[in-house]
């Protein structure tokens, strides 16, 4: 017996070290079907007269954690049982070295009582003597049950690693009319579960680790005998391919090693190579069929259009998560009619780099657009031009009889080949692309150039694009992902660029184009002064692709502000292997320059420290010497994946104490406690599930920033006094008390020693000159 116990302990040790990192039962269906299976498990109800007995494994081989999960499964099943003396009765046994009755079937007659008793079950430990427990039931029956007058259901929850024989007592119970379910926990031995379960096996073998799936399978089987029913008559039980997995120890030949061999009675020993083996944990798979109930859902008819995602809300309701182009529209389906007054010139690349196929795709896109968007009442007018070396206006804006005439004119446009001179085409389009269609004064419509290209330009585009925008043309760019950077340079904004992953997806951009043609960007805090610093996590935990999504997000935020030295100043700090100021508050004085600099911010990699980055902002960015303006609200927006923020709470509070607001945008499926601490007492935190979802939280961020821009400030926080000068508030504003050797309104000028010529001073920085010229600000109401 001691040897047996030692072996048992060794096996428990080996298997306890293996976490259930992967599902041990997989139903091979779509994610939508899995969600339906989960939803249907909550729509089932069992109210027929039946005795249900849980036989729960409490041995050392499953461990305390799996024992708690087994209890959770039993409690979940009870949620669907109509427990009362006349209908469903429930009892429970725990077994290990010996069976122990936890409570009989006639002791509790409400759901609440049964669930409380299940929760109070205490893990016993011991050997896995499943056979002894089954024999006990053969002798004693269901304790407190109604014998054979009502159906009897035995639910065995175990890992299937019994230390005795189970096949005979299990068959004897089934012969007496007991329906036996075998529900696996931890790493079950599926062969034993099949031995325990009633026929057909695939309907009576389940996995407790996937609670809702297992509950659905149990109720689906019981629905065949009318014990359980669904709340909807349209629900159906269907077979699905699935796979059972188990963890086993496999012996493998590891190699050969030198060993010594000899025999009794001889003096010689022989050296030889002897094989040696190692034990390896492997997952073994068993194909199976799983029967599950699914109910028709509100999303089955696919009501969300144009790439929208349908999210069910109960049995009959849903809502659509729409792509940005269709946000705010019912079912993501805007009405396709151009009601805005717009003159549109489609500019098609017809160069060798675009290829004849690409040119045909561009013409097809324009034809689909005009057919979907224009009618006889439309106020929009369209023209088409193509280019390679020179611009050719094939259809002047508005000069066509009707849509069919415009489409036939498109068919006649030839492919030319040649160089891709996009810059030259933009300049010519600005000068003569709209021809006689141009109207003046208050009747002048919005003029838009829509560029479609599949090739990089072979000439310079920044100057001609600026020339076009100065002439009040809105530039929109459509192309592949590889052309995004060039299209952003041409249009001047990421918001004016539409890209596709595959050329076949080009037509899907039509509604988004229509939205951009007819919408005007909403301003953020155009009239509010603000010093704003974005702090981006550029560490290896974020990754370069997610960092690029952060860059795109902050660029879209910057579009909402009037960037100039008198209104909004924006700076950017990145941190990873080190902390770097990408650009300071007073580095760029226009929004276009800020957008370009944001695109060029470096990804650093390495391990990041948000605390170090915040201290860097405190000491070297949000200071008067580096461009911060006295009397102007100040804010720092931290974008992070949540790692490396453990040291950031104190530096963040230091910034807040110095009059700087701090907002945390935390990205990731789990909101870390460290991020909550970093958010501070005002709970300045936006939680985003994934980097791709950042764009959905822009409005919330802008709203927060606009609120901070309206806050009253303390003129001495942060201190406007340079070179360790002391800021003193006065009724009319503030003044700086300078240390020895410094003078000026902000202590920005150093007086040389007495042996130098009188009046000679060190030249101040550009920032200091601007501050000195402005002088101390008038007082504002303090917000200490």
PDB file of N, CA, C and O in Angstrom, residues 348-349 354 357-367 452-454 506:
ATOM      1  N   UNK A 348      -8.157  59.992 -62.326  1.00  0.00           N
ATOM      2  CA  UNK A 348      -7.773  58.591 -62.447  1.00  0.00           C
ATOM      3  C   UNK A 348      -6.354  58.466 -62.997  1.00  0.00           C
ATOM      4  O   UNK A 348      -6.042  59.029 -64.055  1.00  0.00           O
ATOM      5  N   UNK A 349      -5.504  57.699 -62.298  1.00  0.00           N
ATOM      6  CA  UNK A 349      -4.159  57.416 -62.805  1.00  0.00           C
ATOM      7  C   UNK A 349      -4.258  56.416 -63.952  1.00  0.00           C
ATOM      8  O   UNK A 349      -4.870  55.350 -63.813  1.00  0.00           O
ATOM      9  N   UNK A 354      -0.003  51.893 -62.824  1.00  0.00           N
ATOM     10  CA  UNK A 354      -1.366  51.525 -62.427  1.00  0.00           C
ATOM     11  C   UNK A 354      -1.812  50.237 -63.102  1.00  0.00           C
ATOM     12  O   UNK A 354      -2.574  49.461 -62.511  1.00  0.00           O
ATOM     13  N   UNK A 357      -5.459  46.771 -65.832  1.00  0.00           N
ATOM     14  CA  UNK A 357      -6.467  46.198 -64.927  1.00  0.00           C
ATOM     15  C   UNK A 357      -6.837  47.195 -63.832  1.00  0.00           C
ATOM     16  O   UNK A 357      -8.015  47.364 -63.484  1.00  0.00           O
ATOM     17  N   UNK A 358      -5.833  47.866 -63.274  1.00  0.00           N
ATOM     18  CA  UNK A 358      -6.114  48.852 -62.245  1.00  0.00           C
ATOM     19  C   UNK A 358      -6.917  50.029 -62.773  1.00  0.00           C
ATOM     20  O   UNK A 358      -7.793  50.562 -62.077  1.00  0.00           O
ATOM     21  N   UNK A 359      -6.631  50.438 -64.008  1.00  0.00           N
ATOM     22  CA  UNK A 359      -7.387  51.544 -64.611  1.00  0.00           C
ATOM     23  C   UNK A 359      -8.846  51.143 -64.825  1.00  0.00           C
ATOM     24  O   UNK A 359      -9.769  51.929 -64.580  1.00  0.00           O
ATOM     25  N   UNK A 360      -9.065  49.914 -65.261  1.00  0.00           N
ATOM     26  CA  UNK A 360     -10.437  49.424 -65.426  1.00  0.00           C
ATOM     27  C   UNK A 360     -11.173  49.386 -64.094  1.00  0.00           C
ATOM     28  O   UNK A 360     -12.367  49.693 -64.010  1.00  0.00           O
ATOM     29  N   UNK A 361     -10.462  48.981 -63.012  1.00  0.00           N
ATOM     30  CA  UNK A 361     -11.095  48.959 -61.689  1.00  0.00           C
ATOM     31  C   UNK A 361     -11.498  50.372 -61.264  1.00  0.00           C
ATOM     32  O   UNK A 361     -12.574  50.584 -60.698  1.00  0.00           O
ATOM     33  N   UNK A 362     -10.632  51.351 -61.534  1.00  0.00           N
ATOM     34  CA  UNK A 362     -10.952  52.729 -61.163  1.00  0.00           C
ATOM     35  C   UNK A 362     -12.182  53.237 -61.924  1.00  0.00           C
ATOM     36  O   UNK A 362     -13.065  53.886 -61.345  1.00  0.00           O
ATOM     37  N   UNK A 363     -12.260  52.931 -63.241  1.00  0.00           N
ATOM     38  CA  UNK A 363     -13.431  53.357 -64.020  1.00  0.00           C
ATOM     39  C   UNK A 363     -14.698  52.673 -63.506  1.00  0.00           C
ATOM     40  O   UNK A 363     -15.764  53.312 -63.402  1.00  0.00           O
ATOM     41  N   UNK A 364     -14.592  51.397 -63.167  1.00  0.00           N
ATOM     42  CA  UNK A 364     -15.758  50.670 -62.640  1.00  0.00           C
ATOM     43  C   UNK A 364     -16.218  51.291 -61.320  1.00  0.00           C
ATOM     44  O   UNK A 364     -17.431  51.393 -61.049  1.00  0.00           O
ATOM     45  N   UNK A 365     -15.256  51.706 -60.493  1.00  0.00           N
ATOM     46  CA  UNK A 365     -15.608  52.336 -59.212  1.00  0.00           C
ATOM     47  C   UNK A 365     -16.396  53.619 -59.456  1.00  0.00           C
ATOM     48  O   UNK A 365     -17.430  53.863 -58.804  1.00  0.00           O
ATOM     49  N   UNK A 366     -15.926  54.448 -60.394  1.00  0.00           N
ATOM     50  CA  UNK A 366     -16.622  55.705 -60.671  1.00  0.00           C
ATOM     51  C   UNK A 366     -18.022  55.428 -61.211  1.00  0.00           C
ATOM     52  O   UNK A 366     -19.002  56.100 -60.828  1.00  0.00           O
ATOM     53  N   UNK A 367     -18.148  54.442 -62.098  1.00  0.00           N
ATOM     54  CA  UNK A 367     -19.472  54.110 -62.631  1.00  0.00           C
ATOM     55  C   UNK A 367     -20.419  53.649 -61.525  1.00  0.00           C
ATOM     56  O   UNK A 367     -21.583  54.080 -61.467  1.00  0.00           O
ATOM     57  N   UNK A 452      -7.748  58.564 -57.595  1.00  0.00           N
ATOM     58  CA  UNK A 452      -7.679  57.105 -57.564  1.00  0.00           C
ATOM     59  C   UNK A 452      -6.391  56.668 -58.247  1.00  0.00           C
ATOM     60  O   UNK A 452      -6.202  56.928 -59.446  1.00  0.00           O
ATOM     61  N   UNK A 453      -5.512  56.007 -57.526  1.00  0.00           N
ATOM     62  CA  UNK A 453      -4.232  55.575 -58.091  1.00  0.00           C
ATOM     63  C   UNK A 453      -3.779  54.279 -57.438  1.00  0.00           C
ATOM     64  O   UNK A 453      -4.116  54.007 -56.288  1.00  0.00           O
ATOM     65  N   UNK A 454      -3.020  53.503 -58.200  1.00  0.00           N
ATOM     66  CA  UNK A 454      -2.413  52.288 -57.677  1.00  0.00           C
ATOM     67  C   UNK A 454      -0.894  52.333 -57.813  1.00  0.00           C
ATOM     68  O   UNK A 454      -0.227  51.313 -57.661  1.00  0.00           O
ATOM     69  N   UNK A 506     -12.441  47.539 -53.436  1.00  0.00           N
ATOM     70  CA  UNK A 506     -12.531  48.950 -53.792  1.00  0.00           C
ATOM     71  C   UNK A 506     -13.970  49.452 -53.769  1.00  0.00           C
ATOM     72  O   UNK A 506     -14.255  50.526 -53.236  1.00  0.00           O
TER      73      UNK A 506
END
